[in-house]
Short mmCIF file of C-alpha atoms (C1' of nucleotides) in Angstrom, two decimals:
data_model
loop_
_atom_site.label_atom_id
_atom_site.label_comp_id
_atom_site.label_asym_id
_atom_site.label_seq_id
_atom_site.Cartn_x
_atom_site.Cartn_y
_atom_site.Cartn_z
CA MET A 1 -16.89 -51.46 -29.99
CA ALA A 2 -15.67 -52.52 -33.40
CA ASP A 3 -12.20 -51.13 -33.04
CA LYS A 4 -10.68 -54.53 -33.65
CA GLN A 5 -7.78 -53.20 -35.57
CA PRO A 6 -5.25 -56.04 -35.50
CA ALA A 7 -2.21 -54.75 -33.67
CA ASN A 8 1.10 -56.05 -34.82
CA ASN A 9 2.47 -56.31 -31.33
CA LEU A 10 1.25 -58.68 -28.66
CA ALA A 11 1.39 -56.11 -25.87
CA GLU A 12 -1.43 -54.11 -27.45
CA GLN A 13 -3.54 -57.21 -27.84
CA VAL A 14 -3.12 -58.12 -24.20
CA MET A 15 -3.81 -54.53 -23.20
CA ALA A 16 -6.94 -54.47 -25.34
CA ARG A 17 -8.32 -57.62 -23.78
CA LEU A 18 -7.53 -56.62 -20.22
CA GLY A 19 -8.83 -53.11 -20.84
CA ALA A 20 -12.05 -54.52 -22.27
CA ASP A 21 -12.47 -56.71 -19.21
CA ILE A 22 -12.06 -53.71 -16.95
CA ARG A 23 -14.29 -51.32 -18.89
CA GLY A 24 -16.86 -54.06 -19.39
CA GLY A 25 -17.11 -54.57 -15.66
CA ARG A 26 -15.90 -58.15 -15.78
CA LEU A 27 -13.10 -57.00 -13.49
CA ALA A 28 -14.62 -54.96 -10.70
CA PRO A 29 -12.77 -51.91 -9.34
CA GLY A 30 -10.48 -52.82 -6.48
CA THR A 31 -10.12 -56.35 -7.72
CA ARG A 32 -6.61 -57.67 -7.89
CA LEU A 33 -5.92 -58.93 -11.37
CA PRO A 34 -3.90 -62.09 -11.93
CA THR A 35 -0.18 -62.05 -11.29
CA GLU A 36 2.17 -61.43 -14.14
CA GLN A 37 3.10 -65.08 -14.19
CA ASP A 38 -0.55 -66.11 -14.43
CA LEU A 39 -1.07 -63.69 -17.28
CA THR A 40 1.94 -65.03 -19.15
CA THR A 41 0.48 -68.56 -19.09
CA GLN A 42 -3.06 -67.32 -19.68
CA PHE A 43 -2.14 -65.36 -22.79
CA GLY A 44 0.79 -67.51 -23.79
CA VAL A 45 3.20 -64.60 -23.98
CA SER A 46 6.35 -63.61 -22.20
CA ARG A 47 6.50 -61.53 -19.10
CA THR A 48 7.90 -58.61 -21.08
CA VAL A 49 4.70 -58.42 -23.09
CA VAL A 50 2.54 -58.62 -20.00
CA ARG A 51 4.51 -55.89 -18.29
CA GLU A 52 4.21 -53.57 -21.29
CA ALA A 53 0.48 -54.19 -21.37
CA VAL A 54 -0.04 -53.32 -17.72
CA ALA A 55 2.26 -50.33 -18.14
CA ALA A 56 -0.07 -49.08 -20.87
CA LEU A 57 -3.12 -49.73 -18.71
CA ARG A 58 -1.46 -47.88 -15.87
CA ALA A 59 -0.83 -44.94 -18.17
CA ASP A 60 -4.55 -44.90 -18.93
CA GLY A 61 -5.30 -44.88 -15.22
CA LEU A 62 -7.17 -48.16 -15.43
CA VAL A 63 -4.92 -50.04 -13.01
CA VAL A 64 -2.54 -49.19 -10.21
CA THR A 65 0.32 -51.47 -9.30
CA ARG A 66 1.81 -51.98 -5.87
CA ARG A 67 5.19 -53.59 -5.74
CA GLY A 68 5.19 -56.77 -3.75
CA SER A 69 1.41 -56.86 -3.69
CA GLY A 70 -0.01 -56.91 -7.18
CA ALA A 71 -1.93 -54.89 -9.75
CA TYR A 72 -5.41 -53.62 -8.90
CA VAL A 73 -8.06 -52.25 -11.22
CA ALA A 74 -8.88 -48.62 -10.55
CA ASP A 75 -12.14 -46.83 -11.17
CA PRO A 76 -13.04 -47.94 -14.70
CA ALA A 77 -14.19 -44.39 -15.41
CA ALA A 78 -10.74 -43.03 -14.64
CA GLY A 79 -9.87 -43.80 -18.21
CA PRO A 80 -9.40 -40.85 -20.52
CA PHE A 81 -11.94 -39.44 -22.95
CA ARG A 82 -11.13 -39.86 -26.60
CA ILE A 83 -13.10 -38.30 -29.40
CA VAL A 84 -12.42 -40.71 -32.18
CA PRO A 85 -9.91 -43.28 -33.19
CA PRO A 86 -7.16 -41.11 -34.65
CA ARG A 87 -7.77 -42.49 -38.10
CA ALA A 88 -11.04 -42.76 -40.02
CA THR A 89 -12.08 -39.18 -39.35
CA SER A 90 -14.93 -38.86 -41.77
CA LEU A 91 -16.88 -35.70 -42.38
CA PRO A 92 -19.95 -36.77 -40.34
CA ASP A 93 -17.58 -37.45 -37.46
CA ILE A 94 -16.18 -33.95 -37.72
CA ILE A 95 -19.70 -32.53 -37.74
CA ASN A 96 -20.52 -34.46 -34.61
CA VAL A 97 -17.44 -33.14 -32.87
CA MET A 98 -18.28 -29.61 -33.98
CA GLU A 99 -21.73 -29.94 -32.47
CA LEU A 100 -20.08 -30.79 -29.19
CA ARG A 101 -17.80 -27.81 -29.60
CA LEU A 102 -20.76 -25.57 -30.25
CA ALA A 103 -22.41 -26.70 -27.04
CA VAL A 104 -19.36 -25.87 -24.98
CA GLU A 105 -18.52 -22.58 -26.67
CA VAL A 106 -22.02 -21.21 -26.42
CA GLN A 107 -21.99 -21.66 -22.68
CA ALA A 108 -18.43 -20.36 -22.51
CA ALA A 109 -19.51 -17.13 -24.16
CA ALA A 110 -22.30 -16.70 -21.64
CA LEU A 111 -20.03 -17.38 -18.67
CA ALA A 112 -17.39 -15.05 -20.09
CA ALA A 113 -19.97 -12.29 -20.35
CA GLU A 114 -20.90 -12.88 -16.72
CA ARG A 115 -17.53 -13.14 -15.06
CA ALA A 116 -14.67 -12.06 -17.31
CA SER A 117 -12.10 -9.96 -15.50
CA ARG A 118 -10.76 -6.76 -16.98
CA LYS A 119 -7.55 -8.48 -18.01
CA GLN A 120 -9.45 -11.30 -19.68
CA LEU A 121 -11.62 -8.85 -21.59
CA ALA A 122 -8.50 -7.13 -22.82
CA ALA A 123 -7.13 -10.46 -23.98
CA ILE A 124 -10.31 -11.11 -25.94
CA ARG A 125 -10.12 -7.74 -27.65
CA THR A 126 -6.46 -8.27 -28.43
CA ALA A 127 -7.19 -11.62 -30.04
CA TRP A 128 -10.02 -10.04 -31.99
CA ARG A 129 -7.75 -7.32 -33.34
CA ALA A 130 -5.17 -9.95 -34.24
CA ILE A 131 -7.70 -11.53 -36.56
CA ASP A 132 -8.28 -8.19 -38.22
CA ALA A 133 -4.57 -7.72 -38.74
CA ALA A 134 -4.21 -11.18 -40.21
CA LEU A 135 -7.09 -10.59 -42.61
CA GLN A 136 -5.57 -7.34 -43.81
CA ARG A 137 -2.39 -9.25 -44.49
CA GLY A 138 -4.51 -11.55 -46.61
CA GLU A 139 -4.01 -14.56 -44.38
CA GLY A 140 -6.53 -17.19 -43.34
CA ALA A 141 -6.12 -16.33 -39.66
CA VAL A 142 -6.86 -19.84 -38.47
CA ALA A 143 -4.40 -19.58 -35.60
CA GLU A 144 -5.76 -16.19 -34.62
CA ASP A 145 -9.31 -17.48 -34.80
CA PHE A 146 -8.41 -20.32 -32.50
CA ALA A 147 -6.70 -17.95 -30.07
CA PHE A 148 -9.80 -15.77 -30.03
CA HIS A 149 -12.06 -18.62 -29.06
CA ARG A 150 -9.56 -19.76 -26.47
CA ALA A 151 -9.47 -16.29 -24.95
CA ILE A 152 -13.21 -16.46 -24.46
CA ALA A 153 -12.97 -19.91 -22.94
CA GLU A 154 -10.33 -18.68 -20.51
CA ALA A 155 -12.52 -15.74 -19.57
CA THR A 156 -15.01 -18.15 -18.03
CA GLY A 157 -12.68 -18.58 -15.07
CA ASN A 158 -13.37 -22.29 -15.38
CA ASP A 159 -10.24 -24.06 -16.46
CA GLN A 160 -12.19 -26.99 -17.87
CA PHE A 161 -13.48 -24.90 -20.76
CA PRO A 162 -10.17 -23.91 -22.35
CA ARG A 163 -8.75 -27.34 -21.70
CA PHE A 164 -11.63 -29.12 -23.36
CA LEU A 165 -11.76 -26.70 -26.22
CA ALA A 166 -8.06 -27.11 -26.87
CA TYR A 167 -8.64 -30.82 -27.03
CA LEU A 168 -11.59 -30.51 -29.38
CA GLY A 169 -9.88 -27.93 -31.53
CA SER A 170 -6.96 -30.22 -32.17
CA HIS A 171 -9.42 -32.66 -33.71
CA VAL A 172 -11.29 -30.16 -35.84
CA ILE A 173 -9.04 -27.28 -36.74
CA PRO A 174 -6.55 -29.26 -38.83
CA ARG A 175 -9.23 -30.30 -41.30
CA GLN A 176 -10.52 -26.76 -41.51
CA SER A 177 -7.81 -26.00 -44.03
CA VAL A 178 -9.28 -28.67 -46.29
CA ARG A 179 -12.52 -26.80 -46.43
CA LEU A 180 -10.96 -23.54 -47.47
CA GLU A 181 -9.49 -25.15 -50.54
CA VAL A 182 -12.87 -25.62 -52.18
CA ASP A 183 -13.52 -21.87 -52.08
CA THR A 184 -12.42 -19.38 -54.64
CA PRO A 185 -10.24 -16.57 -53.26
CA ALA A 186 -13.12 -14.13 -53.55
CA GLU A 187 -15.52 -16.38 -51.70
CA ARG A 188 -12.89 -17.02 -49.11
CA ARG A 189 -12.31 -13.35 -48.51
CA LEU A 190 -16.01 -12.69 -48.20
CA TYR A 191 -16.47 -15.59 -45.83
CA LEU A 192 -13.65 -14.52 -43.56
CA GLU A 193 -14.92 -10.98 -43.33
CA ARG A 194 -18.38 -12.11 -42.44
CA ILE A 195 -16.86 -14.34 -39.78
CA GLN A 196 -15.13 -11.34 -38.31
CA VAL A 197 -18.42 -9.45 -38.20
CA GLU A 198 -19.85 -12.29 -36.17
CA HIS A 199 -16.80 -12.14 -33.94
CA THR A 200 -17.41 -8.46 -33.38
CA ARG A 201 -20.92 -9.18 -32.23
CA ILE A 202 -19.58 -11.71 -29.74
CA VAL A 203 -16.96 -9.33 -28.41
CA MET A 204 -19.51 -6.59 -27.86
CA ALA A 205 -21.86 -8.91 -26.02
CA VAL A 206 -19.13 -10.29 -23.79
CA THR A 207 -17.56 -6.95 -22.98
CA GLY A 208 -21.02 -5.54 -22.40
CA GLY A 209 -21.74 -8.22 -19.85
CA ASP A 210 -24.78 -9.53 -21.68
CA PRO A 211 -24.77 -13.34 -21.36
CA VAL A 212 -28.00 -13.84 -23.29
CA GLU A 213 -26.76 -11.93 -26.29
CA ALA A 214 -23.31 -13.51 -26.01
CA ARG A 215 -24.87 -16.93 -26.08
CA ARG A 216 -26.97 -16.12 -29.10
CA ALA A 217 -24.10 -14.49 -30.96
CA MET A 218 -21.82 -17.44 -30.40
CA ARG A 219 -24.53 -19.91 -31.35
CA ASP A 220 -25.28 -18.08 -34.58
CA HIS A 221 -21.59 -17.90 -35.34
CA LEU A 222 -20.91 -21.58 -34.87
CA THR A 223 -24.18 -22.70 -36.39
CA ARG A 224 -23.30 -20.99 -39.64
CA SER A 225 -19.92 -22.64 -39.62
CA LEU A 226 -21.61 -25.97 -39.00
CA GLU A 227 -24.03 -25.45 -41.86
CA ARG A 228 -21.14 -25.04 -44.25
CA TYR A 229 -19.83 -28.43 -43.21
CA ARG A 230 -23.26 -29.98 -43.62
CA LYS A 231 -23.49 -28.72 -47.16
CA LEU A 232 -20.18 -30.37 -47.93
CA ALA A 233 -21.53 -33.59 -46.46
CA GLY A 234 -24.20 -33.50 -49.13
CA GLY A 235 -27.14 -32.87 -46.87
CA LYS A 236 -26.61 -36.24 -45.28
CA LYS A 237 -28.72 -36.72 -42.20
CA ASN A 238 -26.97 -38.29 -39.26
CA GLY A 239 -30.08 -39.53 -37.51
CA ARG A 240 -29.95 -43.22 -36.81
CA GLY A 241 -33.37 -44.14 -35.42
CA MET B 1 2.11 -28.46 -14.91
CA ALA B 2 2.84 -29.20 -11.27
CA ASP B 3 1.88 -32.85 -11.34
CA LYS B 4 5.35 -33.84 -10.23
CA GLN B 5 4.18 -36.67 -8.10
CA PRO B 6 7.28 -38.82 -7.60
CA ALA B 7 6.60 -42.16 -9.20
CA ASN B 8 8.15 -45.16 -7.54
CA ASN B 9 8.94 -46.83 -10.83
CA LEU B 10 11.42 -45.64 -13.36
CA ALA B 11 9.21 -46.35 -16.34
CA GLU B 12 6.75 -43.63 -15.29
CA GLN B 13 9.57 -41.15 -14.83
CA VAL B 14 10.89 -41.83 -18.30
CA MET B 15 7.37 -41.66 -19.71
CA ALA B 16 6.77 -38.36 -17.95
CA ARG B 17 9.91 -36.79 -19.35
CA LEU B 18 9.36 -38.05 -22.87
CA GLY B 19 5.70 -37.10 -22.73
CA ALA B 20 6.60 -33.61 -21.55
CA ASP B 21 9.06 -33.25 -24.41
CA ILE B 22 6.37 -34.23 -26.89
CA ARG B 23 3.57 -32.11 -25.46
CA GLY B 24 5.94 -29.21 -24.99
CA GLY B 25 6.83 -29.29 -28.66
CA ARG B 26 10.49 -30.04 -28.06
CA LEU B 27 9.90 -33.16 -30.12
CA ALA B 28 8.03 -32.17 -33.25
CA PRO B 29 5.36 -34.48 -34.69
CA GLY B 30 6.81 -36.91 -37.17
CA THR B 31 10.21 -36.78 -35.56
CA ARG B 32 11.84 -40.08 -34.88
CA LEU B 33 12.80 -40.25 -31.25
CA PRO B 34 16.06 -41.84 -30.16
CA THR B 35 16.48 -45.57 -30.39
CA GLU B 36 15.80 -47.67 -27.37
CA GLN B 37 19.49 -48.17 -26.88
CA ASP B 38 20.12 -44.43 -26.94
CA LEU B 39 17.36 -43.89 -24.42
CA THR B 40 18.81 -46.52 -22.10
CA THR B 41 22.13 -44.71 -21.98
CA GLN B 42 20.48 -41.29 -21.90
CA PHE B 43 18.29 -42.10 -18.92
CA GLY B 44 20.63 -44.64 -17.38
CA VAL B 45 17.98 -47.36 -17.22
CA SER B 46 17.54 -50.78 -18.75
CA ARG B 47 15.82 -51.45 -22.02
CA THR B 48 12.87 -52.97 -20.18
CA VAL B 49 12.13 -49.63 -18.53
CA VAL B 50 12.44 -47.78 -21.80
CA ARG B 51 10.11 -50.19 -23.54
CA GLU B 52 7.47 -49.88 -20.82
CA ALA B 53 7.66 -46.11 -21.05
CA VAL B 54 7.28 -46.18 -24.82
CA ALA B 55 4.39 -48.65 -24.48
CA ALA B 56 2.65 -46.21 -22.15
CA LEU B 57 3.19 -43.32 -24.56
CA ARG B 58 1.85 -45.47 -27.36
CA ALA B 59 -1.26 -46.19 -25.30
CA ASP B 60 -1.75 -42.44 -24.96
CA GLY B 61 -1.44 -42.09 -28.70
CA LEU B 62 1.57 -39.82 -28.39
CA VAL B 63 3.91 -42.08 -30.34
CA VAL B 64 3.61 -44.79 -32.93
CA THR B 65 6.24 -47.44 -33.31
CA ARG B 66 7.25 -49.21 -36.48
CA ARG B 67 9.17 -52.42 -36.10
CA GLY B 68 12.53 -52.29 -37.70
CA SER B 69 12.29 -48.55 -38.21
CA GLY B 70 11.82 -46.73 -34.94
CA ALA B 71 9.37 -44.80 -32.78
CA TYR B 72 7.85 -41.62 -34.11
CA VAL B 73 5.96 -38.91 -32.26
CA ALA B 74 2.36 -38.55 -33.36
CA ASP B 75 0.19 -35.47 -33.26
CA PRO B 76 0.82 -34.13 -29.75
CA ALA B 77 -2.90 -33.35 -29.48
CA ALA B 78 -3.77 -36.98 -30.04
CA GLY B 79 -3.41 -37.46 -26.33
CA PRO B 80 -6.58 -38.13 -24.39
CA PHE B 81 -8.66 -35.61 -22.49
CA ARG B 82 -8.67 -35.99 -18.73
CA ILE B 83 -10.87 -33.99 -16.41
CA VAL B 84 -8.72 -34.04 -13.33
CA PRO B 85 -6.06 -36.11 -11.73
CA PRO B 86 -8.02 -38.83 -9.98
CA ARG B 87 -7.10 -37.39 -6.59
CA ALA B 88 -7.65 -33.90 -5.28
CA THR B 89 -11.24 -33.63 -6.45
CA SER B 90 -12.27 -30.61 -4.47
CA LEU B 91 -15.72 -29.08 -4.54
CA PRO B 92 -14.75 -26.18 -6.81
CA ASP B 93 -13.39 -28.73 -9.24
CA ILE B 94 -16.71 -30.57 -9.21
CA ILE B 95 -18.54 -27.32 -9.85
CA ASN B 96 -16.30 -26.60 -12.82
CA VAL B 97 -16.99 -30.02 -14.27
CA MET B 98 -20.70 -29.55 -13.73
CA GLU B 99 -20.58 -26.29 -15.64
CA LEU B 100 -19.10 -28.19 -18.54
CA ARG B 101 -21.80 -30.80 -18.19
CA LEU B 102 -24.45 -28.10 -18.22
CA ALA B 103 -23.10 -26.70 -21.45
CA VAL B 104 -23.28 -30.07 -23.17
CA GLU B 105 -26.63 -31.15 -21.80
CA VAL B 106 -28.39 -27.91 -22.70
CA GLN B 107 -27.42 -28.34 -26.31
CA ALA B 108 -28.25 -32.04 -26.13
CA ALA B 109 -31.79 -31.22 -25.06
CA ALA B 110 -32.20 -28.84 -27.98
CA LEU B 111 -30.84 -31.33 -30.49
CA ALA B 112 -33.03 -34.07 -29.03
CA ALA B 113 -36.07 -31.88 -29.47
CA GLU B 114 -35.10 -31.33 -33.08
CA ARG B 115 -34.20 -34.81 -34.21
CA ALA B 116 -35.26 -37.50 -31.76
CA SER B 117 -36.76 -40.53 -33.43
CA ARG B 118 -39.96 -42.12 -32.19
CA LYS B 119 -38.02 -44.89 -30.52
CA GLN B 120 -35.70 -42.44 -28.80
CA LEU B 121 -38.65 -40.40 -27.52
CA ALA B 122 -40.14 -43.56 -26.11
CA ALA B 123 -36.85 -44.32 -24.35
CA ILE B 124 -36.86 -40.86 -22.79
CA ARG B 125 -40.40 -41.30 -21.52
CA THR B 126 -39.55 -44.74 -20.16
CA ALA B 127 -36.55 -43.37 -18.28
CA TRP B 128 -38.71 -40.57 -16.94
CA ARG B 129 -41.31 -43.01 -15.63
CA ALA B 130 -38.55 -45.10 -14.08
CA ILE B 131 -37.60 -42.10 -11.96
CA ASP B 132 -41.21 -41.80 -10.83
CA ALA B 133 -41.29 -45.44 -9.86
CA ALA B 134 -38.04 -45.16 -7.95
CA LEU B 135 -39.29 -42.12 -6.06
CA GLN B 136 -42.46 -43.91 -5.07
CA ARG B 137 -40.30 -46.69 -3.70
CA GLY B 138 -38.58 -44.04 -1.62
CA GLU B 139 -35.27 -44.40 -3.40
CA GLY B 140 -32.83 -41.70 -4.42
CA ALA B 141 -33.13 -42.63 -8.11
CA VAL B 142 -29.59 -41.57 -8.93
CA ALA B 143 -29.17 -44.36 -11.46
CA GLU B 144 -32.54 -43.60 -13.02
CA ASP B 145 -31.70 -39.91 -13.17
CA PHE B 146 -28.47 -40.68 -14.96
CA ALA B 147 -30.28 -42.98 -17.39
CA PHE B 148 -32.77 -40.22 -18.14
CA HIS B 149 -30.10 -37.74 -19.03
CA ARG B 150 -28.32 -40.36 -21.09
CA ALA B 151 -31.52 -41.10 -23.00
CA ILE B 152 -31.72 -37.46 -23.98
CA ALA B 153 -28.09 -37.41 -25.02
CA GLU B 154 -28.67 -40.47 -27.18
CA ALA B 155 -31.68 -38.84 -28.78
CA THR B 156 -29.39 -36.23 -30.34
CA GLY B 157 -28.29 -38.85 -32.86
CA ASN B 158 -24.75 -37.64 -32.20
CA ASP B 159 -22.79 -40.33 -30.48
CA GLN B 160 -20.32 -37.82 -29.03
CA PHE B 161 -22.94 -36.48 -26.61
CA PRO B 162 -23.74 -39.69 -24.71
CA ARG B 163 -20.10 -40.67 -24.74
CA PHE B 164 -18.92 -37.40 -23.30
CA LEU B 165 -21.73 -37.27 -20.78
CA ALA B 166 -20.94 -40.77 -19.60
CA TYR B 167 -17.39 -39.66 -19.09
CA LEU B 168 -18.38 -36.53 -17.21
CA GLY B 169 -20.99 -38.32 -15.16
CA SER B 170 -18.47 -40.80 -13.88
CA HIS B 171 -16.58 -37.88 -12.41
CA VAL B 172 -19.54 -36.13 -10.85
CA ILE B 173 -22.22 -38.62 -10.02
CA PRO B 174 -20.25 -40.56 -7.41
CA ARG B 175 -19.94 -37.49 -5.21
CA GLN B 176 -23.61 -36.73 -5.62
CA SER B 177 -24.39 -39.20 -2.88
CA VAL B 178 -22.26 -37.15 -0.53
CA ARG B 179 -24.49 -34.20 -1.03
CA LEU B 180 -27.67 -36.04 -0.22
CA GLU B 181 -26.37 -36.93 3.21
CA VAL B 182 -26.52 -33.37 4.41
CA ASP B 183 -30.24 -33.22 3.75
CA THR B 184 -32.95 -34.31 6.10
CA PRO B 185 -35.29 -36.98 4.70
CA ALA B 186 -38.06 -34.42 4.31
CA GLU B 187 -35.83 -31.99 2.44
CA ARG B 188 -34.56 -34.80 0.33
CA ARG B 189 -38.02 -35.92 -0.64
CA LEU B 190 -39.07 -32.41 -1.52
CA TYR B 191 -35.94 -31.85 -3.54
CA LEU B 192 -36.35 -35.03 -5.53
CA GLU B 193 -39.95 -34.27 -6.38
CA ARG B 194 -39.11 -30.82 -7.58
CA ILE B 195 -36.36 -32.34 -9.70
CA GLN B 196 -38.92 -34.61 -11.27
CA VAL B 197 -41.14 -31.66 -12.06
CA GLU B 198 -38.24 -30.11 -13.90
CA HIS B 199 -37.73 -33.40 -15.70
CA THR B 200 -41.34 -33.36 -16.79
CA ARG B 201 -40.90 -29.95 -18.31
CA ILE B 202 -37.89 -31.21 -20.26
CA VAL B 203 -39.75 -34.28 -21.49
CA MET B 204 -42.66 -32.22 -22.73
CA ALA B 205 -40.42 -29.80 -24.57
CA VAL B 206 -38.41 -32.57 -26.22
CA THR B 207 -41.41 -34.66 -27.21
CA GLY B 208 -43.13 -31.51 -28.43
CA GLY B 209 -40.22 -30.75 -30.70
CA ASP B 210 -39.55 -27.36 -29.15
CA PRO B 211 -35.77 -26.89 -29.01
CA VAL B 212 -35.91 -23.42 -27.50
CA GLU B 213 -38.07 -24.52 -24.61
CA ALA B 214 -36.05 -27.74 -24.21
CA ARG B 215 -32.89 -25.74 -23.94
CA ARG B 216 -34.36 -23.42 -21.38
CA ALA B 217 -35.87 -26.25 -19.35
CA MET B 218 -32.62 -28.15 -19.23
CA ARG B 219 -30.65 -25.05 -18.35
CA ASP B 220 -32.99 -24.17 -15.51
CA HIS B 221 -32.83 -27.72 -14.29
CA LEU B 222 -29.06 -27.95 -14.19
CA THR B 223 -28.55 -24.39 -13.02
CA ARG B 224 -30.59 -25.11 -9.91
CA SER B 225 -28.55 -28.22 -9.27
CA LEU B 226 -25.43 -26.18 -9.69
CA GLU B 227 -26.63 -23.54 -7.28
CA ARG B 228 -27.01 -26.17 -4.60
CA TYR B 229 -23.38 -27.10 -5.03
CA ARG B 230 -22.32 -23.49 -4.89
CA LYS B 231 -24.08 -23.02 -1.57
CA LEU B 232 -22.19 -25.98 -0.21
CA ALA B 233 -18.99 -24.40 -1.41
CA GLY B 234 -19.75 -21.49 0.88
CA GLY B 235 -20.49 -18.92 -1.77
CA LYS B 236 -16.91 -19.13 -2.90
CA LYS B 237 -16.31 -17.37 -6.16
CA ASN B 238 -14.14 -19.19 -8.64
CA GLY B 239 -13.14 -16.13 -10.57
CA ARG B 240 -9.42 -15.73 -10.73
CA GLY B 241 -8.86 -12.36 -12.36
"C1'" DA C 1 21.11 -46.33 -64.64
"C1'" DT C 2 18.15 -49.92 -62.73
"C1'" DG C 3 16.87 -53.50 -60.17
"C1'" DG C 4 17.89 -57.10 -56.87
"C1'" DT C 5 20.55 -58.63 -52.83
"C1'" DC C 6 22.43 -58.32 -48.66
"C1'" DA C 7 23.93 -56.59 -44.25
"C1'" DA C 8 23.45 -53.48 -40.51
"C1'" DG C 9 20.16 -51.34 -37.55
"C1'" DT C 10 15.80 -51.32 -34.89
"C1'" DT C 11 11.80 -52.92 -32.68
"C1'" DG C 12 9.32 -57.17 -30.91
"C1'" DT C 13 9.54 -61.20 -28.08
"C1'" DC C 14 11.51 -64.55 -25.14
"C1'" DG C 15 13.88 -66.31 -20.93
"C1'" DG C 16 16.46 -65.89 -16.76
"C1'" DA C 17 18.17 -63.49 -12.75
"C1'" DC C 18 18.25 -60.50 -8.75
"C1'" DA C 19 16.48 -56.50 -5.81
"C1'" DA C 20 12.64 -54.28 -3.22
"C1'" DT C 21 8.57 -54.67 -1.10
"C1'" DT C 22 4.52 -56.83 0.71
"C1'" DG C 23 1.49 -59.96 3.18
"C1'" DA C 24 0.55 -63.76 5.87
"C1'" DG C 25 1.67 -67.52 8.58
"C1'" DA C 26 4.93 -69.20 12.07
"C1'" DA C 27 7.17 -68.63 16.16
"C1'" DC C 28 7.47 -66.50 20.42
"C1'" DG C 29 6.36 -64.04 24.73
"C1'" DG C 30 2.97 -62.47 27.80
"C1'" DC D 1 -5.49 -67.63 24.82
"C1'" DC D 2 -4.08 -63.27 22.84
"C1'" DG D 3 -0.86 -60.09 21.01
"C1'" DT D 4 3.67 -59.17 19.04
"C1'" DT D 5 7.53 -60.04 16.24
"C1'" DC D 6 10.00 -62.63 12.78
"C1'" DT D 7 10.64 -65.12 8.94
"C1'" DC D 8 9.68 -66.30 4.31
"C1'" DA D 9 7.28 -67.12 0.14
"C1'" DA D 10 5.02 -64.36 -3.32
"C1'" DT D 11 4.90 -60.36 -6.32
"C1'" DT D 12 6.33 -56.40 -8.78
"C1'" DG D 13 10.50 -53.60 -10.38
"C1'" DT D 14 14.77 -53.71 -12.79
"C1'" DC D 15 18.61 -55.52 -15.25
"C1'" DC D 16 20.81 -58.47 -18.78
"C1'" DG D 17 21.42 -61.33 -22.87
"C1'" DA D 18 19.63 -63.50 -26.90
"C1'" DC D 19 17.05 -64.25 -31.08
"C1'" DA D 20 13.20 -63.21 -34.51
"C1'" DA D 21 10.83 -59.98 -37.63
"C1'" DC D 22 11.17 -56.13 -40.15
"C1'" DT D 23 13.09 -51.86 -42.32
"C1'" DT D 24 16.42 -49.24 -44.61
"C1'" DG D 25 20.19 -48.02 -47.10
"C1'" DA D 26 24.34 -49.46 -49.39
"C1'" DC D 27 26.34 -52.56 -52.47
"C1'" DC D 28 26.50 -55.34 -56.48
"C1'" DA D 29 25.15 -57.53 -60.86
"C1'" DT D 30 23.07 -56.73 -65.05
#
DNA sequence: ATGGTCAAGTTGTCGGACAATTGAGAACGG
DNA sequence: CCGTTCTCAATTGTCCGACAACTTGACCAT
């Protein structure tokens, strides 16, 4: 709740206050919020500012406007899900996001093993071979790794999995390059090859239609990756009781 | 991609086109997009419309504006994650969302078993007893059930879990009441009590610090709930290969 | 060459005006 | 007295012009 980052434009301030009122329940869903003119006097700003603020709220799905009638607050939960404020992405935050990713990917592997179509299995194998090719070219294969995980998510037949993973990945993958810098080339090579071994285990479980083994293989794979991050964090515990 | 729902206001149209250009990569991150004046002539609208559109994009985190300099496209993946367009929430969609919820909650139960503090364990037990009390009052205990699951998510010590679950729940829970209507009171009672038995198993595993059992208990619990939905869907497969 | 100054360009904010649409009360007819 | 239609004020959508705050690059003085 402490995202009080002073915006330099009034529209964001108005949007923040109105949005807080909606999310906080002080403006119940269905309620008609004050007219633009009322808001201008209430906030002491021009109508332009008010209109930009409600335009932003409308983009977030928090309000719907009806011309000639007014602006009404929508379901407060219609707002989008955001992982973190774009800035201030500390290492513990990344670990937390990766734990969420692990949860989703483990289940995705199991579902893929249960219901992947022949075409989807082929896509997984193709992505897996692409990693091999990239490694033999001496590359980091981050893009190929991401494509591999996405292929598994798509093989669940549930569109929510690839969509959510794509969203999570965009918040985690970019920093992955930072981590590789601390390794020596030899370590890096060894690490990447071991990763690919873990990938192989996942592919075999999924293609073999063994959800239990697929789940375990994916969990082991991501848990190891997570442990590396934790070491970088200096063994910091994130418990808060 | 087919969300071409004709907006009645120009600002949303402009926002949609600009947003599509950004997400589609036609406007690379860091690029400075045309000045407001250019956009007015390009789209044939007034500056007010352009400014509202840009304000909406800024609310989505797709662009950042610098006064005196211009508007620049941010990381295209900075956009928020949305489950579904608020409308058209069909039963298969709900099932897909619940599968995502299952994935997260199963891992949450395991993490809670590993790292829940004493206070967090007490909160879980309190929520569990609240369900009992509600059932004895003959109520559906939907709010108490949600609070129970949230208590477990909070016991992970990872703030992303309760936040994401709250987001998911807002998209699933409301329709849960629909389902209960199809049951007779006797069926309903029986169902709720069996649910509570499953809850008990989860509580014991988490308080006992047994992540494997907690995971299994939570998975069984949510899988059964999911199966009920699938029966309502008429045994429809959601594979798409 | 370096640093400061200034002017043009751009976004932020203000105010007014009119169009498009809505909602409710007024007027009317039965 | 009830129902229907009409009118009209209120509200959002759009346009326009103006000025302030700020940035950026060019220009100028040293």
